[in-house]
Structure formats: structure tokens, C-alpha cells
Coordinates of C-alpha atoms in Angstrom, one line a residue:
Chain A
X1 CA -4.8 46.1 -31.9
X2 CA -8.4 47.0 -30.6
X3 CA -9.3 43.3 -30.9
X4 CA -6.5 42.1 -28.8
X5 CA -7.4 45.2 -26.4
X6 CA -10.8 43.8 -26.3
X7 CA -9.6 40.2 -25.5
X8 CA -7.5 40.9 -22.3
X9 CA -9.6 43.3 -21.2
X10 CA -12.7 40.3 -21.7
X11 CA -10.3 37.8 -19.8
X12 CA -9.7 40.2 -16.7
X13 CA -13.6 40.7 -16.3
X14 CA -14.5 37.1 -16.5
X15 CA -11.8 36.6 -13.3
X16 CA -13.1 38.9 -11.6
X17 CA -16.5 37.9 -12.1
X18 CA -15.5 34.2 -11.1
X19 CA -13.9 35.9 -8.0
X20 CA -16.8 37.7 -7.1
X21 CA -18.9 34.4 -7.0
X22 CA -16.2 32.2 -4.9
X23 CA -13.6 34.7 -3.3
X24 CA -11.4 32.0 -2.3
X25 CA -10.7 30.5 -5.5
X26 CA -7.9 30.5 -7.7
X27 CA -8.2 31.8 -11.5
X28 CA -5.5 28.9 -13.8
X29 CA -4.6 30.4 -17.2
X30 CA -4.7 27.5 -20.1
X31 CA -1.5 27.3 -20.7
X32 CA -1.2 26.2 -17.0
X33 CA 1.5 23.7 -17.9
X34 CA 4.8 26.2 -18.0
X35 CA 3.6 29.6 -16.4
X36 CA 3.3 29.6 -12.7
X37 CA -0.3 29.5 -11.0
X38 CA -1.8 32.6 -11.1
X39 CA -3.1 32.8 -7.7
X40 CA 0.2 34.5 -6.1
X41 CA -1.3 37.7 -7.6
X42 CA -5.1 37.4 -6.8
X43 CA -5.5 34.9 -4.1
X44 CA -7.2 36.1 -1.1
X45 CA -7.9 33.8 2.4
X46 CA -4.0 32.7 2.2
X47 CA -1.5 34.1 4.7
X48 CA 1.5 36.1 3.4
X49 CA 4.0 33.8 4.8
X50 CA 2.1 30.8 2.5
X51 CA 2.2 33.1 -0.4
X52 CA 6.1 33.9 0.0
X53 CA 6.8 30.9 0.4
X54 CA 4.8 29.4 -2.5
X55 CA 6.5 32.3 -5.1
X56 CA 10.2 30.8 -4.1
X57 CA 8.8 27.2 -4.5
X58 CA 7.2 28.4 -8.1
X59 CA 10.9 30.1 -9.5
X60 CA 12.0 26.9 -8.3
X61 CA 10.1 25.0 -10.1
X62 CA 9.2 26.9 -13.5
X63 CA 12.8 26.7 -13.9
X64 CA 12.6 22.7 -13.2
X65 CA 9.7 22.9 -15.7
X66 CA 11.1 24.3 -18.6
X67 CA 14.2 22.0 -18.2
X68 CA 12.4 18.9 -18.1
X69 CA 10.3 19.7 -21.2
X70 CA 13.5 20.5 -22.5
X71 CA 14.7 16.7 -21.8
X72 CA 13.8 14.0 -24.2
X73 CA 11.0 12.3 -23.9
X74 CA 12.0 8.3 -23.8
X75 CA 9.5 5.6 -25.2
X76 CA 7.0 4.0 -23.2
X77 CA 9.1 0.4 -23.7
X78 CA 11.9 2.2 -22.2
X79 CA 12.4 1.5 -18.4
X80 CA 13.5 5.1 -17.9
X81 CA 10.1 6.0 -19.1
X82 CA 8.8 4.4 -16.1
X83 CA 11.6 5.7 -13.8
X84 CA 10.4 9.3 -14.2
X85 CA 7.1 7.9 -12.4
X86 CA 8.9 7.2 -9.5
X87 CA 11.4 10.5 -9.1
X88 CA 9.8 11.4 -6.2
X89 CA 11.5 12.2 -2.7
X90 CA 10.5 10.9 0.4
X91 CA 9.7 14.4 1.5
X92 CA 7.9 14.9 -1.6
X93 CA 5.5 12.0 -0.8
X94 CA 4.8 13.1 2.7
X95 CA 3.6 16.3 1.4
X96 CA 1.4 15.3 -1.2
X97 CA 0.3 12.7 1.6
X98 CA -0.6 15.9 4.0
X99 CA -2.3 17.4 1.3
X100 CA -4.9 14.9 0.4
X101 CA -5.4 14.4 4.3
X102 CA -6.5 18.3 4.5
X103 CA -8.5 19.5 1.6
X104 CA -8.2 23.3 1.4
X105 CA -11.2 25.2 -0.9
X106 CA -8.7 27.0 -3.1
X107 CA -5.9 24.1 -3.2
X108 CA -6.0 22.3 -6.3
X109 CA -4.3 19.2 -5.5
X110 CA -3.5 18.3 -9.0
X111 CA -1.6 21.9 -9.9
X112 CA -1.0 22.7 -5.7
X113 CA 0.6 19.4 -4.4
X114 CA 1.5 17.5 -7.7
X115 CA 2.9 20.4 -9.4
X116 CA 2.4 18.7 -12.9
X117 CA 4.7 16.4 -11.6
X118 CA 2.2 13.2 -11.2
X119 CA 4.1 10.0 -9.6
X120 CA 3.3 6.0 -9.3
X121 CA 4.5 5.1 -5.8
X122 CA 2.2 6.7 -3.7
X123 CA -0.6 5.0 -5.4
X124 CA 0.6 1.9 -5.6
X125 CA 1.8 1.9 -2.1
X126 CA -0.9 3.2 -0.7
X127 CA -3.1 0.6 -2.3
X128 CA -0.9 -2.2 -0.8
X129 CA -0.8 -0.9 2.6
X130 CA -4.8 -0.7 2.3
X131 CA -5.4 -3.9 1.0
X132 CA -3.4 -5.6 3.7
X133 CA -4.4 -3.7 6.4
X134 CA -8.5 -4.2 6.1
X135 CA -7.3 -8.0 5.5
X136 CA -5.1 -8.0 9.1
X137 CA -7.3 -5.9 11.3
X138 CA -10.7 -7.9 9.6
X139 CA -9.0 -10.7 10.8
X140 CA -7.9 -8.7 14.2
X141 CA -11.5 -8.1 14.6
X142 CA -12.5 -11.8 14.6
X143 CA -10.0 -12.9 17.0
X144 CA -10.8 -9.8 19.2
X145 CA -15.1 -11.1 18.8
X146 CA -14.0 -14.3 19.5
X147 CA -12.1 -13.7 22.8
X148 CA -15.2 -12.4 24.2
X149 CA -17.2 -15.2 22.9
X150 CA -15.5 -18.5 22.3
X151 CA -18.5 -20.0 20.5
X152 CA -17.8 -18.1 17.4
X153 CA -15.5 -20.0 14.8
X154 CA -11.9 -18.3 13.9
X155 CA -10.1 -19.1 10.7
X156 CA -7.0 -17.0 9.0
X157 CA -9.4 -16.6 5.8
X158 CA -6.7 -15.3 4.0
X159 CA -8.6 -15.9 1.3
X160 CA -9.7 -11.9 2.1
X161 CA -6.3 -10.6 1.3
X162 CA -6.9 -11.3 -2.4
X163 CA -10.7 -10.1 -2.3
X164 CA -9.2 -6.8 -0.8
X165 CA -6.2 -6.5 -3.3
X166 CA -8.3 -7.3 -6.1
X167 CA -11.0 -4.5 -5.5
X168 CA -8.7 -2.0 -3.9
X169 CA -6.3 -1.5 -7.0
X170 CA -9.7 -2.4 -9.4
X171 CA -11.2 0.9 -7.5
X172 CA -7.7 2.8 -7.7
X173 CA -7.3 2.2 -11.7
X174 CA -10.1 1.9 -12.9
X175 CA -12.3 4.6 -12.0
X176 CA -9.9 7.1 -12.8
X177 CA -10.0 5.9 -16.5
X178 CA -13.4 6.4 -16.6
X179 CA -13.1 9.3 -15.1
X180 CA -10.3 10.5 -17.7
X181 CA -12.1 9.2 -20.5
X182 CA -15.1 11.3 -19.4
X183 CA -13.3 14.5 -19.1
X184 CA -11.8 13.9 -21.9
X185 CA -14.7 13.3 -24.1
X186 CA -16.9 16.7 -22.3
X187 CA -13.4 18.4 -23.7
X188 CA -15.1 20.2 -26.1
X189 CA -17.3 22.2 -23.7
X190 CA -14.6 23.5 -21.6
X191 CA -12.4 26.7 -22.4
X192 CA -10.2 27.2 -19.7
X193 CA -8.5 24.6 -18.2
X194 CA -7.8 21.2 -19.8
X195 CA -8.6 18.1 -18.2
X196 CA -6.1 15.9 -16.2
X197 CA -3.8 13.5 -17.6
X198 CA -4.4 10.0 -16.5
X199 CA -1.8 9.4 -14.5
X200 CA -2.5 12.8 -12.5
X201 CA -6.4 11.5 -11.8
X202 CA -4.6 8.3 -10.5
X203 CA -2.6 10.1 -8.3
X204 CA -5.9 12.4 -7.2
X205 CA -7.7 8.5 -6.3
X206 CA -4.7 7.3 -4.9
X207 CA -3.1 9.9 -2.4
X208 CA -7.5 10.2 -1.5
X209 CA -7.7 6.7 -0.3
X210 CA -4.9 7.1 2.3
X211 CA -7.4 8.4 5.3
X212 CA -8.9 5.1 4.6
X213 CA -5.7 3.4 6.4
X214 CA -6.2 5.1 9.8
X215 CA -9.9 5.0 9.3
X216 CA -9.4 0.8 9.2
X217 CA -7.3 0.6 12.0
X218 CA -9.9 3.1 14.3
X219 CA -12.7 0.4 13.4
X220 CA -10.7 -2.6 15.6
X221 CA -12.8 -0.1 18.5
X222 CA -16.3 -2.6 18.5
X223 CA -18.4 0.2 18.9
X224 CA -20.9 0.3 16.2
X225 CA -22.0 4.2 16.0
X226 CA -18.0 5.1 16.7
X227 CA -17.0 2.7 13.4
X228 CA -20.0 5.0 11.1
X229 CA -18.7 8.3 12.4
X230 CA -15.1 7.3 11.9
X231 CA -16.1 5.9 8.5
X232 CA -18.5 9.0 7.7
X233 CA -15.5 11.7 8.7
X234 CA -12.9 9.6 6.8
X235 CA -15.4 9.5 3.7
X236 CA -16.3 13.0 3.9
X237 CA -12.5 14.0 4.2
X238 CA -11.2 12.2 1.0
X239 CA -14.6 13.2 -0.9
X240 CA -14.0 16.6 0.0
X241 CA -10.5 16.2 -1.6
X242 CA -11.3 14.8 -4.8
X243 CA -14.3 17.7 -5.2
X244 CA -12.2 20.2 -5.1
X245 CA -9.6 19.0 -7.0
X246 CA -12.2 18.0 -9.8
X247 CA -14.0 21.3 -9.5
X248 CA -12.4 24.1 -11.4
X249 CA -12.0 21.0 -14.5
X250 CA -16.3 20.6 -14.3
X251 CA -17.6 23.5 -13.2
X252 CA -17.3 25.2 -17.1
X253 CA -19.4 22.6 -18.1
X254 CA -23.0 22.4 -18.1
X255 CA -24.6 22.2 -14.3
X256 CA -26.4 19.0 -14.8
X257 CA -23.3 17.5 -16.2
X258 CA -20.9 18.8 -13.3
X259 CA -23.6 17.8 -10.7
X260 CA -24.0 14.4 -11.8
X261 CA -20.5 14.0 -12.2
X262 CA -19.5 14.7 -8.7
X263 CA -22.1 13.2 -7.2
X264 CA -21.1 10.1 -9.0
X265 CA -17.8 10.1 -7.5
X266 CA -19.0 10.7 -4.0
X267 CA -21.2 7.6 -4.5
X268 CA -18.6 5.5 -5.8
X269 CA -16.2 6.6 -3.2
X270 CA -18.9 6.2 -0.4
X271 CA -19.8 2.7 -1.8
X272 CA -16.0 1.5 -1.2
X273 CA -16.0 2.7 2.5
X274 CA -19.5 0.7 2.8
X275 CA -18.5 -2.2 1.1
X276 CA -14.9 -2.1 2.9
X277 CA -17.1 -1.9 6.9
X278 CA -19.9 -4.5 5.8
X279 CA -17.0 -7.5 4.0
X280 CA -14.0 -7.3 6.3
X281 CA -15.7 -6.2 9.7
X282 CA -18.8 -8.2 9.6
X283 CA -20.3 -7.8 13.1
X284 CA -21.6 -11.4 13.6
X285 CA -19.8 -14.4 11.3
X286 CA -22.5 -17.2 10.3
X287 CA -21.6 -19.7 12.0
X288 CA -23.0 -18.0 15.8
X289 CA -26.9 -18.5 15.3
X290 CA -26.5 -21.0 18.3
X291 CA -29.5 -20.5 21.6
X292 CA -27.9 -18.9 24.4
X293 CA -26.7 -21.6 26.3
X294 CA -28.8 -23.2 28.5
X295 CA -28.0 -24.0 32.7
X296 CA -27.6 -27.6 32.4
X297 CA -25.6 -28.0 29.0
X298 CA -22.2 -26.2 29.3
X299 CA -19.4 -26.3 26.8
X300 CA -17.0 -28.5 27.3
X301 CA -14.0 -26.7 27.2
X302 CA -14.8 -24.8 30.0
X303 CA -13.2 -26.9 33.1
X304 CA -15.8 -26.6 35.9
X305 CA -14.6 -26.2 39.7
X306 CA -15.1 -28.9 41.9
X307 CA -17.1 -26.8 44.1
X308 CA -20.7 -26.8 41.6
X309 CA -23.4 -28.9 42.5
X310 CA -24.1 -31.9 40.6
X311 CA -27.4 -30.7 38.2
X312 CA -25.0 -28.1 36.8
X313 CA -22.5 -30.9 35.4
X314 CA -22.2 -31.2 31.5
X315 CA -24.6 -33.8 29.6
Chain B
X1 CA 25.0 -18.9 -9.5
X2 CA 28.0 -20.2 -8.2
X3 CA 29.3 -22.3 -11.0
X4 CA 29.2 -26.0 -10.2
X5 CA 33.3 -26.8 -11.7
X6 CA 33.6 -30.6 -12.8
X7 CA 37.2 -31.9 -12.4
X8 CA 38.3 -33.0 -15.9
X9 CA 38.9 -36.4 -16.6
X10 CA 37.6 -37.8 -13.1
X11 CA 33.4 -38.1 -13.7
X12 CA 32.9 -40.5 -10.6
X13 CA 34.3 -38.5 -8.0
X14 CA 33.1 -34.5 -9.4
X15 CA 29.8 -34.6 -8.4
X16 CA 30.1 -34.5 -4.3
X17 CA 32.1 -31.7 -4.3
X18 CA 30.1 -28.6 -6.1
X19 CA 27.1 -29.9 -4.1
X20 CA 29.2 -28.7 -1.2
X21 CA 30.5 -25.9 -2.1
X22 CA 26.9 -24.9 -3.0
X23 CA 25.5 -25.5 0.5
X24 CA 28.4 -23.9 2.3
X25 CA 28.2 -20.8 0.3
X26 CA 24.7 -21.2 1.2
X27 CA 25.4 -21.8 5.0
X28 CA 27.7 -19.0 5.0
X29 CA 24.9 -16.4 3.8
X30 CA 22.9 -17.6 6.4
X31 CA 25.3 -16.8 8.8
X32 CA 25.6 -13.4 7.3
X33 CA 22.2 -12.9 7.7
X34 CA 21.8 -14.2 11.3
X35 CA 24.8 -11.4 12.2
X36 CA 24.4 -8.7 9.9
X37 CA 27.5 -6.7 9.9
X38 CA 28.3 -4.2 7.1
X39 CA 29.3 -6.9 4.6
X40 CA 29.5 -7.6 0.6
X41 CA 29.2 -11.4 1.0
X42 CA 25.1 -11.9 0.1
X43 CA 25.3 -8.9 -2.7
X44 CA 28.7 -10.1 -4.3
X45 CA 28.1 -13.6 -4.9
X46 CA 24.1 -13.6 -5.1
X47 CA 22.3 -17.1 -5.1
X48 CA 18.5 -17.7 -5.1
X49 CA 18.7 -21.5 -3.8
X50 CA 18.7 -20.1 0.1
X51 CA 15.7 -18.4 -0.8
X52 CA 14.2 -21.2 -2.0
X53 CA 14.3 -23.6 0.3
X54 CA 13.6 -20.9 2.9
X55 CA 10.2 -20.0 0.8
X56 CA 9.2 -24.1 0.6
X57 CA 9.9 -24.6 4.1
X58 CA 7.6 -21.3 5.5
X59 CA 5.3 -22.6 2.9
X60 CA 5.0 -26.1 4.0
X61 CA 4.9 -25.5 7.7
X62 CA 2.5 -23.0 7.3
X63 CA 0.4 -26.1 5.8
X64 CA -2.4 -26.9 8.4
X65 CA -2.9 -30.6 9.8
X66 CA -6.9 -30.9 8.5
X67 CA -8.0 -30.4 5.1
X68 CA -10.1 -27.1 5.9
X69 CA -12.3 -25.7 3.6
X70 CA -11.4 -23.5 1.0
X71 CA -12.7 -20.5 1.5
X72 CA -11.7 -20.1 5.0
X73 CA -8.5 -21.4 5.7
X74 CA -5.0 -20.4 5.9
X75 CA -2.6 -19.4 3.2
X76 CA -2.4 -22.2 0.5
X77 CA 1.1 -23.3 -0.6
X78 CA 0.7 -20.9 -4.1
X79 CA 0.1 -18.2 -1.7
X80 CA 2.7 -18.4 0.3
X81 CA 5.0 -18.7 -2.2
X82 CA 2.9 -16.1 -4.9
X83 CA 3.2 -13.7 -2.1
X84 CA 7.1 -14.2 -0.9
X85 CA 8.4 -14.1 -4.4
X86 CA 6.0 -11.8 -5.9
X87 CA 6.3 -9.2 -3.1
X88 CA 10.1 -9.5 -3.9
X89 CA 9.9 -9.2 -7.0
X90 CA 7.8 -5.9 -6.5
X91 CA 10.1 -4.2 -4.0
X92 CA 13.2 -4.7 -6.4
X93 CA 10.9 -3.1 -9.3
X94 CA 10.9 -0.1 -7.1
X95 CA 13.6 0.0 -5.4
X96 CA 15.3 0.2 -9.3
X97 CA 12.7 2.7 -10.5
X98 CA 13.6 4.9 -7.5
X99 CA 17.0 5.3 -9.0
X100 CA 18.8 2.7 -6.5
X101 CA 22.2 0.8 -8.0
X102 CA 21.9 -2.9 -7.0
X103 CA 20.7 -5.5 -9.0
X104 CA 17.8 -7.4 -9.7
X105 CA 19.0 -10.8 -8.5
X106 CA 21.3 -9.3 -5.9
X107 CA 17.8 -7.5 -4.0
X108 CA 16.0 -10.9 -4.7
X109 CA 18.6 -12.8 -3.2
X110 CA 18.9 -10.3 0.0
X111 CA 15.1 -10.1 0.2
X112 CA 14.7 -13.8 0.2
X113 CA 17.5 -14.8 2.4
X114 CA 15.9 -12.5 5.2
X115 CA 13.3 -14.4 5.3
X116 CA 15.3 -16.8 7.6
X117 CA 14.8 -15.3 10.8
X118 CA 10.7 -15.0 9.9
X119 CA 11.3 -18.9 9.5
X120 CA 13.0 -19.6 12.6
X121 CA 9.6 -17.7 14.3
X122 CA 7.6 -20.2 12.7
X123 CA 9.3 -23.3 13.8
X124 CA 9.3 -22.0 17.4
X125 CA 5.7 -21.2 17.1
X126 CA 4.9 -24.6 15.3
X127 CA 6.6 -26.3 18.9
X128 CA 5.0 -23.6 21.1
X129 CA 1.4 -24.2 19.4
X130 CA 1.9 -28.3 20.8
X131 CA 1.3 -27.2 24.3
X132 CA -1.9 -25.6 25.7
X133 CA -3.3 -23.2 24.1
X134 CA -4.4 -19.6 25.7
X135 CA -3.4 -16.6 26.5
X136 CA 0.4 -17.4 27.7
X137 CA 0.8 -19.4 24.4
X138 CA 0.0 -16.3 22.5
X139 CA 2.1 -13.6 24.3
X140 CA 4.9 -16.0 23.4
X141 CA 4.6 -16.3 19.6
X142 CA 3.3 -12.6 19.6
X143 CA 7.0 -11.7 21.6
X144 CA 9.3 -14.6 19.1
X145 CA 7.5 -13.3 16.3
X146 CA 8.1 -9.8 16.7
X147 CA 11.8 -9.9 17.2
X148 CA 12.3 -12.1 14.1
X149 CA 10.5 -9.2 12.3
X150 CA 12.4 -6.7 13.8
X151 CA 15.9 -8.9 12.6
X152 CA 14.5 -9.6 9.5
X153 CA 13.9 -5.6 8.6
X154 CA 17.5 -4.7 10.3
X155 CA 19.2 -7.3 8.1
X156 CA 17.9 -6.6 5.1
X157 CA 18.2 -2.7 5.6
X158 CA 21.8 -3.3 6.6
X159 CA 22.2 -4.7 3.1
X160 CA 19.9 -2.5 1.1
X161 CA 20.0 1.0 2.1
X162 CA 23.4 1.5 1.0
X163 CA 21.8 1.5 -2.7
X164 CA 19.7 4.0 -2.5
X165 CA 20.2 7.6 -2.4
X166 CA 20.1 9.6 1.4
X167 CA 16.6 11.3 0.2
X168 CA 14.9 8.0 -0.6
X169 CA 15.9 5.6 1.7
X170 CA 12.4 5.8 3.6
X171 CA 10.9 5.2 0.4
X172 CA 12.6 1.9 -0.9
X173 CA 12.4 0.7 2.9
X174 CA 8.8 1.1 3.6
X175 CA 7.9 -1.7 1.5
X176 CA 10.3 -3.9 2.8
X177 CA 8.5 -3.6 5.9
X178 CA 5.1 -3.9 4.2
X179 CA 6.5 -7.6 3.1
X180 CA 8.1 -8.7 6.3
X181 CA 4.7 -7.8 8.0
X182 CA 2.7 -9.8 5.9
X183 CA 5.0 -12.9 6.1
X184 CA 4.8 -12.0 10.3
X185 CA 1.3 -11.9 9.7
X186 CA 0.5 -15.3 8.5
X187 CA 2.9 -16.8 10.5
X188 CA 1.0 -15.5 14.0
X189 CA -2.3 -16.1 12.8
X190 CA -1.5 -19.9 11.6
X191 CA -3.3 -22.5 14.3
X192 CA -3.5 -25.9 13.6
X193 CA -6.8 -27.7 13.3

């Protein structure tokens, strides 16, 4: 008995130690996956109306839990496998939507928003609606450059749309398994919490790239120091989401591990928003390196009034 | 399919006649989709040759005169068709995973056959695009092209809403619209050479 005295009474001084150092964070038991989050008892910084609302959302919820795990768990050739990815309600997207747009310091998004429950459309969908939309306003931009100067050279180049599509969902997949692959493999370090499942780290990447959508559309505005704040605000939003979700999983490890860690996923995240602003929205396409035109040579597809004196014709 | 019925014991005379029947069924679901009314007619008896020859004739006219260069030109013919039957293909995936009750051939079949009023907005664009260009020209496929869109989305949400539950309606319809877009996309940004 004085061992298992010693244990709990061990556990409750580590949380409040942790508490001590962050005050607005939330303390997650390991066995995160059936109990409710523990932060309705110690969370401070939230309003009471949050908090009573959150408790009725958790009986909801637990109870939803411990059915589900009750449920069979069908075979990943089954299509109903791949159903429960997608048993999410439209209200259920928007929120999680909302919640990646405004990153709160003690929000988890993976245990807050996603509730265990990780799905597959907002991912994908958000992915499309990316890839399309830097390929249509790219293109807006062009026609937009080339209205105000009709010597540059417009073509669909729809090409773009598979360039986009290609690195978009490349981005959304693929760094998340390495990301997975990396937790998992530090696993050994950690104690409290277990890392994320892959398809929760998918969703993390996913519902994080949505800013990106208004953040393309903003950049039709030709203004260049307006296009690199939007782009630095939209980047620092959705970087700020993914740290704090990825936080309480690295921060038992080593400090030189966490730190490299998330810096790497800042760079990689700030090296999408680059690459998206430098290959769909270049500022000048090749083909304008022509002089300024000179008095006495004027393009021919302007028509010229009658009224200009002769020396001013076209050669 | 509608099944192509050979009259027994008359081989010269059958073949005509299923050929007919084929295009009027097809005719007919054109008309359904040109007026959509609350009606079982494109989801009852499901065909994908409408489709078809709507997807090679966007594809084709979407062709530009010149041979441009590759890397900057429109959509090629794989495209166009890559993306139409792809993207449908897509949209019924999750418009079944979602938990809605209407078949996979019946939602390709609806999703193609709206394509026809997108198709409609490229012809009148292909005739506008013979007169001058400028400003004028472009307010008029920009107007022609998004009305087609906005009947293409109302007939194909009068068809396929009914499948899904109330709470996820928004969510099998969104990429519906995501697919009409596109296709209103490449039709406004075609010019010929």
C-alpha cells in the first residue's frame, strides 16, 4: 500500500510542477484514450461557461467512446472500414475547421477538436480546394498583370493545376508519416502521453493548411509587402497550430530533440507558403524583358486616332 | 444500360430500332436535366453514354486552333477527360463513404449528365470568342458561364441531396461544386490562338 501511496502522491507533484512552469496548460493522463481530459478539474485561463460546456460535451462523448471500442473493428479491405473515416457531420467539420484557424495555448487540437475521433474528408477536401485555388487565382493573377500591360503573354497553363495537386497532397501525406514514424520511433523516451496515430497527424496537417485558402485568394491584391504580410500572418497562424498540438507529445523528450523537431516543421511548413508565392504568383513571367517602348515604334494593336501627327505613326 | 432487345427471327430490320431507343432515353435525360423537377427518371434508369459524349464534346472544343507548346497551354484532351471522370468518380467515393444510399453508376450518371449546361456555356463562348475581343466579350462569357454553373449545381443537387442524410448534405455538396468550378474554370479561361 505505501508504494502505491507513494505513486499518486509522485504523479500529483509532477502536475503541479508542470503547472507551475506553464499555468495555462493542460495535464493528459496516459490512458487518455477512454477517460475524459483532465483539464475540467485543473485548467485555469478558460471561462466557466467553456468549462461547463466542455464537461456535457465529455459525458457525451466518453459514453460515445466506450460504445464504439465496444463495436467491431472491421478489416482494412472492408469498405466500412473506410466509412468510419468519413462519419463526420457537417457541423463537426466546421468546428474542427474553427479550431485550426485559432490556435489556443492550452487546446490540444488532436484530443480538444478531434476528440480521438480523426476523419479523412477535411483533409482531402481541403487539399483539393487548395490545389485548385493557387492554380485559378495564379492564373487570375496573370490575366489581372496582363490587363495592365498587354505586352506580357497569357496562356491557361493548366499544366499548374497538376504541379499544385501533386505537391499539395505530397506535403499533406507525406510529412505526417515522417512525422509519425519519428514519434513513433523517440517512443521510448516519453512516459506520458503516447504519440498520435497517423491518421490523427494527417488530420493536424490537413485542417492547418486551410488558412492557406484565404491566404491565396488575399494575394490576387498586387501589392508586394501586403502578399508577405498576408503570407507571414497565415504562416504563423497554422505554425502556431501545429506547435501546440505537437507540444505536450515532444516536450518529455530531450530539448535538443523537441527543438529541432519543431523547428523542422515550421521550416517545412514555411517552405510550402514560399514555394506556393514564388511558382503560382510569379511577379514578372519570362517572356516581358522587352525595352520600354520607344516614341516612334508603337504596337500595333493599339488603333491610333487620326488626330497624331505623322512621325508618331507605326514602322 | 438500357438493354439493346433484338426482335427474333428478323436480323435485317433489329438494329435501327435499339439505337433509337438509346438516343431517346438519352434525349429525354437531357431534358430532365435542362428542367430539373423532383424526378426519378436519371437515377432509375442510369446510362453513362450522355455523359460521354457530353465529356468528348467539352473535351474537343476545349481543343485550341494552334499547336501551342506544352507546357503552357490549355487543358489537353486526357485532362479534360482525367479530370471530368475522375472528379466524378471522387465525389461518388464520398458521397458513399459519407453514408449516402444511391449508387455508384446512378451518381456517375447524374454527375456527368450535368455537365450539359457547362457545355452549352462553352459553345456560346466558342461563337462569342469569333467576334472582337475585349472587355464586352469577356463580361459576356463571364455572365453565360456563370448561370450554366449555377444550373449545373441546382440540377445536380436536385437529384443528389435527397441521398444523403439532413446533417451532411453540405458535405457531399461541397465537392460538387468544387467540380462544376473547375469545369467553369477551363471553360472561361479557354482563348483560341
Amino acid at each position: 500500500m505505501a508504494s502505491a501511496d507513494e505513486l499518486t502522491f509522485h504523479e500529483f507533484e509532477e502536475a503541479t510542477n508542470l503547472l507551475a512552469e506553464t499555468p495555462d496548460a493542460a495535464t493528459t493522463s496516459r490512458s487518455d484514450q477512454l477517460t475524459p481530459q483532465g483539464h475540467v478539474a485543473v485548467a485555469v485561463g478558460s471561462g466557466s461557461s467553456y468549462g461547463a460546456e466542455d464537461e456535457v460535451e465529455e459525458e457525451s462523448d466518453k459514453a460515445a467512446l466506450l460504445q464504439e471500442k465496444q463495436q467491431q473493428q472491421p478489416g482494412f479491405w472492408t469498405f466500412s472500414y473506410y466509412q468510419s473515416f468519413f462519419d463526420v457531420d457537417t457541423s463537426q467539420v466546421l468546428n474542427r475547421i474553427k479550431g485550426s484557424l485559432l490556435p489556443r495555448p492550452g487546446h490540444n487540437f488532436v484530443r480538444h477538436h478531434l476528440r480521438n475521433r480523426p476523419d479523412l474528408y477535411g483533409p482531402f477536401w481541403i487539399c483539393a480546394t487548395l490545389a485548385f485555388v493557387l492554380a485559378v487565382t495564379g492564373n487570375l493573377t496573370l490575366v489581372l498583370a496582363q490587363r495592365r500591360d498587354p505586352s506580357i503573354h497569357y496562356s491557361p497553363q493548366f499544366h499548374k493545376v497538376t504541379v499544385a495537386g501533386i505537391s499539395i497532397y505530397c506535403y499533406a501525406w507525406l510529412v505526417p508519416l515522417a512525422l509519425w514514424g519519428f514519434l513513433r520511433w523517440r517512443k521510448g523516451v516519453r512516459e506520458r502521453m503516447g504519440p498520435y496515430t497517423f491518421l490523427e497527424t494527417v488530420c493536424v496537417y490537413g485542417y492547418s493548411l486551410f488558412v492557406f485558402i484565404p491566404m491565396v485568394v488575399l494575394w490576387l491584391i498586387p501589392v508586394p509587402w501586403l502578399q508577405w504580410l498576408f503570407g507571414a500572418l497565415a504562416l504563423g497562424l497554422s505554425a502556431t497550430g501545429l506547435v501546440f498540438t505537437l507540444w505536450p507529445v515532444v516536450r518529455e523528450d530531450t530539448r535538443l530533440v523537441a527543438m529541432v523537431l519543431l523547428s523542422a516543421v515550421v521550416l517545412l511548413h514555411a517552405l510550402l507558403a514560399v514555394g506556393c508565392k514564388l511558382y503560382f504568383f510569379q511577379s514578372l513571367p519570362p517572356e516581358k524583358v522587352a525595352p520600354p517602348p520607344q516614341i516612334t515604334s508603337l504596337p500595333s494593336n493599339i488603333p491610333l486616332p487620326p488626330t497624331l501627327p505623322q512621325s508618331m505613326a507605326p514602322s | 444500360m438500357a438493354e439493346a432487345e433484338e426482335s427474333p427471327g428478323d436480323p435485317g430490320t433489329a438494329s435501327p430500332r435499339p439505337l433509337m431507343r438509346d438516343l431517346k432515353a438519352v434525349g429525354k435525360k437531357f431534358m430532365h436535366v435542362l428542367y430539373p423537377r423532383k424526378s426519378n427518371t436519371l437515377l432509375r434508369d442510369w446510362d453513362l453514354w450522355g455523359p460521354l459524349i457530353l465529356c468528348v464534346t467539352l473535351a474537343l472544343m476545349l481543343q485550341r486552333d494552334s499547336v501551342d507548346s506544352e507546357k503552357d497551354g490549355g487543358p489537353q484532351f486526357a485532362e479534360v477527360f482525367v479530370i471530368v471522370w475522375f472528379g466524378a468518380v471522387t465525389i461518388t467515393l464520398n458521397s458513399k463513404l459519407l453514408g449516402g444510399n444511391i449508387s455508384f453508376f446512378q451518381s456517375l450518371c447524374v454527375l456527368g449528365y450535368c455537365i450539359l449546361p457547362l457545355t452549352v456555356a462553352m459553345l456560346i463562348c466558342r461563337l462569342v470568342l469569333l467576334a472582337d475581343p475585349g472587355p464586352v466579350n469577356f463580361m459576356v462569357r463571364l455572365f453565360v458561364v456563370i448561370v450554366m454553373f449555377a444550373w449545373s449545381i441546382v440540377a445536380s443537387t436536385a437529384f443528389l441531396a435527397d441521398s444523403q442524410p439532413p446533417n451532411r448534405r453540405a458535405l457531399a455538396v461541397y465537392p460538387v461544386f468544387l467540380f462544376y468550378f473547375v469545369i467553369s474554370w477551363m471553360i472561361l479561361t479557354f482563348t483560341p490562338q
